[in-house]
């Protein structure tokens, strides 16, 4: 563990140096994500410009859900973005072999080989949105609540990671699972809105199959009075641990199959 | 002309080979439609109109805008990659105009996309989301003309990304930025009429609403009669301005290649 | 020391039918065909040996190397590398080995080469003093000095390969696998790279397994070669003995005046062998212990109109080619 954190730091330093090679790009990256996230907030603002509540939810409550989603996603995006490239950057061109002949866990190497600067942009927007929403929500913020929120955000990031890792792992069998990852990722937009607005089928999928509901709505609802979802929200960290374990086991299976069939 | 058509055809064939991406894209568009449907139903829970649009008009608008929004991107990214890896230099020696070639390939993609994706999805939208038919045959005709113009504007404007790649090399960020601007100002997310009036003013001076908002609003009847013809005329002006602007920027960028050798 | 016993690797190839219906059918009833990429091979390589592992494309070279590296599990048979079974303890094996896989880089594309080495130092946990010593040596032998501050993307192919080799040897591995280390390089760089490999072998007693199509590499670096074809070992022994055994073989390519049927002149029957007939070129092979080249040529000239001819020499290159084509 100690060795791996030290090693991660070395990778991280190298990544920072790459970023500094391309400062303008770094700025464009951060700005662009700021803008993308900004538009989704603007969208909500525009809708609330015309109506007062959506299915009983106020603008600021919705912003709070958005903030949790953004923060969780941005953590995952910043540190685990390289999983997206497993198929076309590692397995297809044979670079995965290069990782396997080193005395370090290959999953670690893939993750460490990239830090996605753009995530910083969405993290910033998430923070801004969070602090815009909180004063309007009449919540009591003690140390316990702050800690709980942090745990929820980390759990949200872990669920994003788990889902991505699971579908990235398919690349071991189908060379590049990028389209599948892309399609699945599209589902996380559902999670930013109150789950009551969806039909039973969608709710079931987002809760039990691909638990994106736990990346934003359920954990956020935990803090919002009278939402009726508190008892579900509290399970978020458990869901995170379970999904991540499943994804890691699946990864191990994929790796074993890759090593026995070659490519 | 013929060679560009052949290029477009080859792209159609190429596209049919990527079935995985086809299903992925279709799946995510269907999911987006589901979200749109649920979200707007919730928004309209306690009211009958927003910006003078009833729920069915709004859903029709958003669904069509989402589908049309898939067309406003183009091949700027591909051009950018060629600029980055230097193959643009080889392309420039070939007996065709590179920009036209890319546009032709893009046209091929869009034709196959229309047949393979848009039509089936449109059918799904009619059957399950109950979107409206056009108000009249005339508005359907005007919609098609306007949509084509919008698509051309989007395709041409997209080439800017590729041209900028001569100076910047992290083009991905630029593309994300473009996607965000387009999604917002083209009217994919909400109709421009829902903007506060000052933002509508700003939008009026930008080419983006010509890509999606104008055609779809013609379909749903937000823009009618003389206003529709006017809007189409403005689209035409934008198209000409953008084509000329892009060609100028391109010849300027190419000079950079020929002088510095890439 | 590498010990390989009865090693085999079979691939199951799924026979895919085209189209969607084919894909659906494939979900239920799959047809497999078995490909024997490596078929029951055995060899022992001692510490400090330099071995050329050669074969035509698809002969099973890289499958073998992958199994030795631990990134491919054998179907059957045993491998131990320095006492470790590579596919069972991949990571432990990995710290003993270095590898250069053709064109794939293990250096960071966008930052100075030095930074990549620095990272490798941490990955392989190389002690600082040893790292500095090795770097000094490499800088001198491979002339890395001027390259260290440059990002990989700006290096030429030859410069890149020099840096790549240094990366493979950086942690003083006891075994290094080199896959086509000189492909596409100019002669001066090739010479430098060969020198470096020999120097590493001499000073650190590194075992080197070299796969290449460049026989010059083999002749200059290796004392021993293993030739593999269709998954089986055709030859395992010293380069000298293969030369002694096959060095008397000659091949003459005749460019014929007229294309068409060719039959061996009766006087050459049993003495020379007709090996190939392509695009108007007839190739005859023979042993110069039995018949001289001059006799073969004069016999041919008696019966045919010959436009031109070339005599292939008996360098290892042509011997190996001969073995690929006709077996041992």
mmCIF file of C-alpha atoms in Angstrom, chain C residues 22-294:
data_model
loop_
_atom_site.group_PDB
_atom_site.id
_atom_site.type_symbol
_atom_site.label_atom_id
_atom_site.label_comp_id
_atom_site.label_asym_id
_atom_site.label_seq_id
_atom_site.Cartn_x
_atom_site.Cartn_y
_atom_site.Cartn_z
ATOM 1 C CA UNK C 22 -24.303 -15.142 -37.698
ATOM 2 C CA UNK C 23 -23.642 -13.303 -34.452
ATOM 3 C CA UNK C 24 -26.857 -14.644 -32.929
ATOM 4 C CA UNK C 25 -26.055 -18.162 -34.063
ATOM 5 C CA UNK C 26 -22.616 -17.752 -32.572
ATOM 6 C CA UNK C 27 -24.163 -17.150 -29.172
ATOM 7 C CA UNK C 28 -25.623 -20.630 -29.129
ATOM 8 C CA UNK C 29 -23.551 -22.963 -31.205
ATOM 9 C CA UNK C 30 -19.961 -22.037 -31.671
ATOM 10 C CA UNK C 31 -17.578 -23.810 -33.935
ATOM 11 C CA UNK C 32 -13.989 -23.827 -32.889
ATOM 12 C CA UNK C 33 -10.837 -24.667 -34.664
ATOM 13 C CA UNK C 34 -7.668 -25.295 -32.716
ATOM 14 C CA UNK C 35 -4.467 -23.552 -33.658
ATOM 15 C CA UNK C 36 -1.271 -24.942 -32.224
ATOM 16 C CA UNK C 37 0.786 -21.788 -31.836
ATOM 17 C CA UNK C 38 3.460 -23.559 -29.827
ATOM 18 C CA UNK C 39 3.585 -27.319 -29.937
ATOM 19 C CA UNK C 40 5.522 -29.297 -27.357
ATOM 20 C CA UNK C 41 8.830 -27.460 -27.264
ATOM 21 C CA UNK C 42 11.647 -27.910 -24.781
ATOM 22 C CA UNK C 43 14.930 -26.119 -24.218
ATOM 23 C CA UNK C 44 17.264 -24.930 -21.496
ATOM 24 C CA UNK C 45 19.010 -21.590 -21.566
ATOM 25 C CA UNK C 46 21.797 -20.913 -19.089
ATOM 26 C CA UNK C 47 22.453 -17.665 -17.305
ATOM 27 C CA UNK C 48 24.473 -15.348 -19.517
ATOM 28 C CA UNK C 49 23.671 -17.047 -22.809
ATOM 29 C CA UNK C 50 22.672 -14.977 -25.803
ATOM 30 C CA UNK C 51 20.179 -16.873 -27.888
ATOM 31 C CA UNK C 52 18.606 -15.984 -31.190
ATOM 32 C CA UNK C 53 15.047 -17.172 -31.320
ATOM 33 C CA UNK C 54 13.988 -17.106 -34.920
ATOM 34 C CA UNK C 55 11.194 -18.186 -37.166
ATOM 35 C CA UNK C 56 8.935 -16.865 -39.870
ATOM 36 C CA UNK C 57 5.994 -14.634 -38.999
ATOM 37 C CA UNK C 58 3.405 -16.577 -37.050
ATOM 38 C CA UNK C 59 5.825 -19.403 -36.272
ATOM 39 C CA UNK C 60 5.183 -19.108 -32.530
ATOM 40 C CA UNK C 61 8.046 -16.834 -31.496
ATOM 41 C CA UNK C 62 6.103 -14.179 -29.719
ATOM 42 C CA UNK C 63 3.752 -16.716 -28.165
ATOM 43 C CA UNK C 64 6.777 -18.373 -26.586
ATOM 44 C CA UNK C 65 8.220 -15.065 -25.426
ATOM 45 C CA UNK C 66 4.875 -14.062 -23.925
ATOM 46 C CA UNK C 67 4.752 -17.302 -21.981
ATOM 47 C CA UNK C 68 8.314 -16.788 -20.755
ATOM 48 C CA UNK C 69 7.334 -13.284 -19.613
ATOM 49 C CA UNK C 70 4.314 -14.634 -17.770
ATOM 50 C CA UNK C 71 1.752 -12.701 -19.766
ATOM 51 C CA UNK C 72 0.342 -15.804 -21.377
ATOM 52 C CA UNK C 73 -0.624 -19.023 -19.648
ATOM 53 C CA UNK C 74 0.559 -22.199 -21.396
ATOM 54 C CA UNK C 75 -1.941 -24.871 -22.405
ATOM 55 C CA UNK C 76 0.447 -27.498 -21.120
ATOM 56 C CA UNK C 77 4.067 -28.009 -20.220
ATOM 57 C CA UNK C 78 6.432 -26.432 -17.741
ATOM 58 C CA UNK C 79 8.415 -23.226 -17.622
ATOM 59 C CA UNK C 80 10.705 -21.989 -14.926
ATOM 60 C CA UNK C 81 12.637 -18.771 -15.205
ATOM 61 C CA UNK C 82 15.251 -18.344 -12.471
ATOM 62 C CA UNK C 83 13.224 -20.781 -10.387
ATOM 63 C CA UNK C 84 9.961 -18.888 -10.876
ATOM 64 C CA UNK C 85 6.970 -20.153 -12.820
ATOM 65 C CA UNK C 86 6.241 -16.952 -14.737
ATOM 66 C CA UNK C 87 2.496 -17.241 -15.291
ATOM 67 C CA UNK C 88 1.915 -18.131 -11.653
ATOM 68 C CA UNK C 89 4.052 -15.367 -10.212
ATOM 69 C CA UNK C 90 3.974 -12.820 -12.961
ATOM 70 C CA UNK C 91 4.973 -9.825 -10.886
ATOM 71 C CA UNK C 92 7.887 -11.567 -9.147
ATOM 72 C CA UNK C 93 9.131 -12.754 -12.505
ATOM 73 C CA UNK C 94 8.693 -9.258 -13.899
ATOM 74 C CA UNK C 95 11.293 -7.714 -11.636
ATOM 75 C CA UNK C 96 13.916 -10.121 -13.023
ATOM 76 C CA UNK C 97 13.235 -9.443 -16.650
ATOM 77 C CA UNK C 98 13.445 -6.615 -19.112
ATOM 78 C CA UNK C 99 11.739 -6.454 -22.453
ATOM 79 C CA UNK C 100 11.675 -4.475 -25.647
ATOM 80 C CA UNK C 101 8.586 -5.212 -27.704
ATOM 81 C CA UNK C 102 9.261 -3.931 -31.186
ATOM 82 C CA UNK C 103 7.789 -0.533 -31.760
ATOM 83 C CA UNK C 104 5.848 -0.197 -28.522
ATOM 84 C CA UNK C 105 7.341 2.341 -26.241
ATOM 85 C CA UNK C 106 7.502 2.116 -22.501
ATOM 86 C CA UNK C 107 8.579 5.727 -22.192
ATOM 87 C CA UNK C 108 6.313 8.680 -21.571
ATOM 88 C CA UNK C 109 5.488 10.205 -24.904
ATOM 89 C CA UNK C 110 5.251 13.822 -23.863
ATOM 90 C CA UNK C 111 7.961 14.439 -21.308
ATOM 91 C CA UNK C 112 11.729 14.248 -21.210
ATOM 92 C CA UNK C 113 13.238 10.766 -21.409
ATOM 93 C CA UNK C 114 14.935 11.331 -18.072
ATOM 94 C CA UNK C 115 11.558 11.520 -16.326
ATOM 95 C CA UNK C 116 10.582 8.120 -17.705
ATOM 96 C CA UNK C 117 13.765 6.590 -16.307
ATOM 97 C CA UNK C 118 13.051 8.236 -13.019
ATOM 98 C CA UNK C 119 9.642 6.619 -12.945
ATOM 99 C CA UNK C 120 11.081 3.231 -13.911
ATOM 100 C CA UNK C 121 13.509 3.594 -11.019
ATOM 101 C CA UNK C 122 10.532 3.701 -8.682
ATOM 102 C CA UNK C 123 8.602 0.978 -10.463
ATOM 103 C CA UNK C 124 11.505 -1.464 -10.181
ATOM 104 C CA UNK C 125 12.656 -0.093 -6.823
ATOM 105 C CA UNK C 126 16.200 0.446 -7.989
ATOM 106 C CA UNK C 127 18.456 1.817 -5.231
ATOM 107 C CA UNK C 128 19.594 5.371 -5.987
ATOM 108 C CA UNK C 129 23.349 4.655 -6.120
ATOM 109 C CA UNK C 130 22.832 1.716 -8.450
ATOM 110 C CA UNK C 131 20.521 3.790 -10.605
ATOM 111 C CA UNK C 132 23.105 6.534 -10.945
ATOM 112 C CA UNK C 133 25.830 4.049 -11.770
ATOM 113 C CA UNK C 134 23.741 2.351 -14.436
ATOM 114 C CA UNK C 135 22.668 5.652 -15.928
ATOM 115 C CA UNK C 136 26.291 6.797 -16.162
ATOM 116 C CA UNK C 137 27.221 3.597 -17.937
ATOM 117 C CA UNK C 138 24.287 3.804 -20.369
ATOM 118 C CA UNK C 139 24.897 7.440 -21.083
ATOM 119 C CA UNK C 140 28.405 6.528 -22.114
ATOM 120 C CA UNK C 141 27.770 3.348 -24.107
ATOM 121 C CA UNK C 142 24.539 4.401 -25.793
ATOM 122 C CA UNK C 143 25.463 8.068 -25.984
ATOM 123 C CA UNK C 144 22.240 9.060 -24.251
ATOM 124 C CA UNK C 145 23.547 12.328 -22.848
ATOM 125 C CA UNK C 146 22.035 14.686 -25.412
ATOM 126 C CA UNK C 147 18.725 12.776 -25.494
ATOM 127 C CA UNK C 148 17.816 12.783 -21.821
ATOM 128 C CA UNK C 149 16.183 16.197 -21.836
ATOM 129 C CA UNK C 150 14.062 15.623 -24.945
ATOM 130 C CA UNK C 151 10.491 14.296 -24.986
ATOM 131 C CA UNK C 152 10.156 10.926 -26.716
ATOM 132 C CA UNK C 153 7.851 12.270 -29.388
ATOM 133 C CA UNK C 154 10.706 14.413 -30.721
ATOM 134 C CA UNK C 155 13.232 11.572 -30.976
ATOM 135 C CA UNK C 156 14.118 9.803 -34.194
ATOM 136 C CA UNK C 157 13.485 6.080 -34.477
ATOM 137 C CA UNK C 158 17.109 5.244 -33.739
ATOM 138 C CA UNK C 159 17.303 7.570 -30.761
ATOM 139 C CA UNK C 160 14.065 6.137 -29.455
ATOM 140 C CA UNK C 161 15.315 2.590 -29.692
ATOM 141 C CA UNK C 162 18.510 3.485 -27.826
ATOM 142 C CA UNK C 163 16.406 4.981 -25.041
ATOM 143 C CA UNK C 164 14.095 1.987 -25.120
ATOM 144 C CA UNK C 165 17.002 -0.433 -24.689
ATOM 145 C CA UNK C 166 18.327 1.531 -21.778
ATOM 146 C CA UNK C 167 14.875 1.315 -20.195
ATOM 147 C CA UNK C 168 14.840 -2.462 -20.624
ATOM 148 C CA UNK C 169 18.251 -2.882 -18.998
ATOM 149 C CA UNK C 170 17.833 -0.178 -16.362
ATOM 150 C CA UNK C 171 17.004 -2.423 -13.413
ATOM 151 C CA UNK C 172 19.830 -4.854 -14.259
ATOM 152 C CA UNK C 173 17.432 -7.698 -15.075
ATOM 153 C CA UNK C 174 18.928 -11.156 -15.271
ATOM 154 C CA UNK C 175 17.060 -11.860 -18.507
ATOM 155 C CA UNK C 176 16.176 -9.496 -21.316
ATOM 156 C CA UNK C 177 13.778 -10.291 -24.159
ATOM 157 C CA UNK C 178 14.378 -8.259 -27.270
ATOM 158 C CA UNK C 179 11.824 -8.369 -30.031
ATOM 159 C CA UNK C 180 13.134 -6.828 -33.247
ATOM 160 C CA UNK C 181 15.378 -4.268 -31.551
ATOM 161 C CA UNK C 182 16.953 -3.083 -34.787
ATOM 162 C CA UNK C 183 13.973 -3.036 -37.133
ATOM 163 C CA UNK C 184 13.977 -0.028 -39.424
ATOM 164 C CA UNK C 185 17.234 1.397 -38.102
ATOM 165 C CA UNK C 186 20.247 2.546 -40.072
ATOM 166 C CA UNK C 187 23.484 0.616 -39.991
ATOM 167 C CA UNK C 188 25.336 2.937 -37.607
ATOM 168 C CA UNK C 189 22.612 2.679 -34.992
ATOM 169 C CA UNK C 190 22.368 -1.076 -35.443
ATOM 170 C CA UNK C 191 26.067 -1.392 -34.731
ATOM 171 C CA UNK C 192 25.764 0.710 -31.618
ATOM 172 C CA UNK C 193 22.825 -1.307 -30.346
ATOM 173 C CA UNK C 194 24.561 -4.608 -30.934
ATOM 174 C CA UNK C 195 27.623 -3.327 -29.099
ATOM 175 C CA UNK C 196 25.468 -2.282 -26.195
ATOM 176 C CA UNK C 197 23.758 -5.655 -25.927
ATOM 177 C CA UNK C 198 27.077 -7.459 -25.994
ATOM 178 C CA UNK C 199 28.528 -5.096 -23.438
ATOM 179 C CA UNK C 200 25.588 -5.664 -21.064
ATOM 180 C CA UNK C 201 25.964 -9.396 -21.448
ATOM 181 C CA UNK C 202 29.674 -9.193 -20.719
ATOM 182 C CA UNK C 203 29.538 -6.876 -17.736
ATOM 183 C CA UNK C 204 26.323 -8.041 -16.052
ATOM 184 C CA UNK C 205 26.076 -11.590 -17.382
ATOM 185 C CA UNK C 206 22.583 -10.816 -18.645
ATOM 186 C CA UNK C 207 20.792 -13.563 -20.513
ATOM 187 C CA UNK C 208 19.547 -12.226 -23.820
ATOM 188 C CA UNK C 209 16.775 -13.768 -25.905
ATOM 189 C CA UNK C 210 16.627 -12.083 -29.248
ATOM 190 C CA UNK C 211 13.923 -12.475 -31.834
ATOM 191 C CA UNK C 212 14.617 -10.794 -35.105
ATOM 192 C CA UNK C 213 14.437 -11.160 -38.838
ATOM 193 C CA UNK C 214 17.813 -9.504 -39.177
ATOM 194 C CA UNK C 215 20.311 -12.350 -39.405
ATOM 195 C CA UNK C 216 23.149 -9.926 -39.078
ATOM 196 C CA UNK C 217 21.937 -9.254 -35.524
ATOM 197 C CA UNK C 218 21.932 -12.958 -34.827
ATOM 198 C CA UNK C 219 25.352 -13.595 -36.264
ATOM 199 C CA UNK C 220 26.947 -10.759 -34.358
ATOM 200 C CA UNK C 221 25.258 -11.222 -31.024
ATOM 201 C CA UNK C 222 24.292 -14.847 -30.563
ATOM 202 C CA UNK C 223 26.301 -18.028 -30.334
ATOM 203 C CA UNK C 224 23.226 -20.182 -30.270
ATOM 204 C CA UNK C 225 20.028 -20.132 -32.256
ATOM 205 C CA UNK C 226 16.701 -21.807 -31.844
ATOM 206 C CA UNK C 227 14.636 -22.025 -35.002
ATOM 207 C CA UNK C 228 10.929 -22.493 -34.621
ATOM 208 C CA UNK C 229 8.409 -23.227 -37.327
ATOM 209 C CA UNK C 230 4.702 -23.909 -36.996
ATOM 210 C CA UNK C 231 5.114 -24.166 -33.253
ATOM 211 C CA UNK C 232 7.848 -26.776 -33.315
ATOM 212 C CA UNK C 233 11.566 -26.384 -32.787
ATOM 213 C CA UNK C 234 13.403 -27.172 -36.011
ATOM 214 C CA UNK C 235 16.882 -26.519 -34.788
ATOM 215 C CA UNK C 236 18.544 -25.751 -31.496
ATOM 216 C CA UNK C 237 22.285 -25.418 -31.455
ATOM 217 C CA UNK C 238 25.271 -23.271 -32.187
ATOM 218 C CA UNK C 239 25.445 -21.069 -35.227
ATOM 219 C CA UNK C 240 28.768 -22.643 -36.094
ATOM 220 C CA UNK C 241 27.388 -26.148 -36.315
ATOM 221 C CA UNK C 242 24.465 -25.121 -38.452
ATOM 222 C CA UNK C 243 26.953 -23.509 -40.792
ATOM 223 C CA UNK C 244 29.053 -26.642 -40.839
ATOM 224 C CA UNK C 245 26.004 -28.739 -41.527
ATOM 225 C CA UNK C 246 24.406 -26.636 -44.180
ATOM 226 C CA UNK C 247 27.204 -24.396 -45.293
ATOM 227 C CA UNK C 248 27.864 -26.519 -48.331
ATOM 228 C CA UNK C 249 24.384 -25.884 -49.617
ATOM 229 C CA UNK C 250 24.108 -23.573 -52.555
ATOM 230 C CA UNK C 251 21.127 -22.151 -54.299
ATOM 231 C CA UNK C 252 21.275 -20.713 -57.783
ATOM 232 C CA UNK C 253 18.425 -18.655 -59.165
ATOM 233 C CA UNK C 254 18.146 -18.739 -62.961
ATOM 234 C CA UNK C 255 16.233 -16.053 -64.778
ATOM 235 C CA UNK C 256 14.827 -17.830 -67.794
ATOM 236 C CA UNK C 257 14.583 -16.389 -71.282
ATOM 237 C CA UNK C 258 11.156 -17.992 -71.726
ATOM 238 C CA UNK C 259 8.547 -18.696 -69.144
ATOM 239 C CA UNK C 260 6.857 -22.047 -69.118
ATOM 240 C CA UNK C 261 7.299 -25.628 -68.092
ATOM 241 C CA UNK C 262 10.613 -26.508 -66.565
ATOM 242 C CA UNK C 263 12.076 -29.948 -66.162
ATOM 243 C CA UNK C 264 15.374 -30.652 -64.556
ATOM 244 C CA UNK C 265 18.048 -31.709 -67.057
ATOM 245 C CA UNK C 266 18.633 -35.422 -66.749
ATOM 246 C CA UNK C 267 22.287 -34.977 -65.992
ATOM 247 C CA UNK C 268 21.407 -33.066 -62.823
ATOM 248 C CA UNK C 269 18.881 -35.555 -61.479
ATOM 249 C CA UNK C 270 19.852 -36.672 -57.994
ATOM 250 C CA UNK C 271 22.558 -34.062 -57.758
ATOM 251 C CA UNK C 272 20.588 -30.844 -57.677
ATOM 252 C CA UNK C 273 17.082 -30.173 -56.549
ATOM 253 C CA UNK C 274 14.496 -28.020 -58.184
ATOM 254 C CA UNK C 275 13.053 -25.851 -55.404
ATOM 255 C CA UNK C 276 11.029 -23.054 -56.828
ATOM 256 C CA UNK C 277 9.696 -21.683 -60.031
ATOM 257 C CA UNK C 278 8.273 -18.199 -59.766
ATOM 258 C CA UNK C 279 7.800 -15.483 -62.353
ATOM 259 C CA UNK C 280 10.272 -16.915 -64.754
ATOM 260 C CA UNK C 281 12.898 -17.628 -62.139
ATOM 261 C CA UNK C 282 13.974 -21.204 -61.521
ATOM 262 C CA UNK C 283 15.842 -22.030 -58.327
ATOM 263 C CA UNK C 284 18.061 -25.037 -57.963
ATOM 264 C CA UNK C 285 19.694 -26.131 -54.761
ATOM 265 C CA UNK C 286 22.552 -28.546 -54.369
ATOM 266 C CA UNK C 287 25.467 -29.406 -52.150
ATOM 267 C CA UNK C 288 28.845 -28.312 -53.348
ATOM 268 C CA UNK C 289 30.253 -31.571 -51.996
ATOM 269 C CA UNK C 290 28.382 -33.403 -54.744
ATOM 270 C CA UNK C 291 28.452 -31.056 -57.653
ATOM 271 C CA UNK C 292 30.092 -27.697 -58.266
ATOM 272 C CA UNK C 293 28.246 -24.562 -59.109
ATOM 273 C CA UNK C 294 30.074 -24.371 -62.411
#
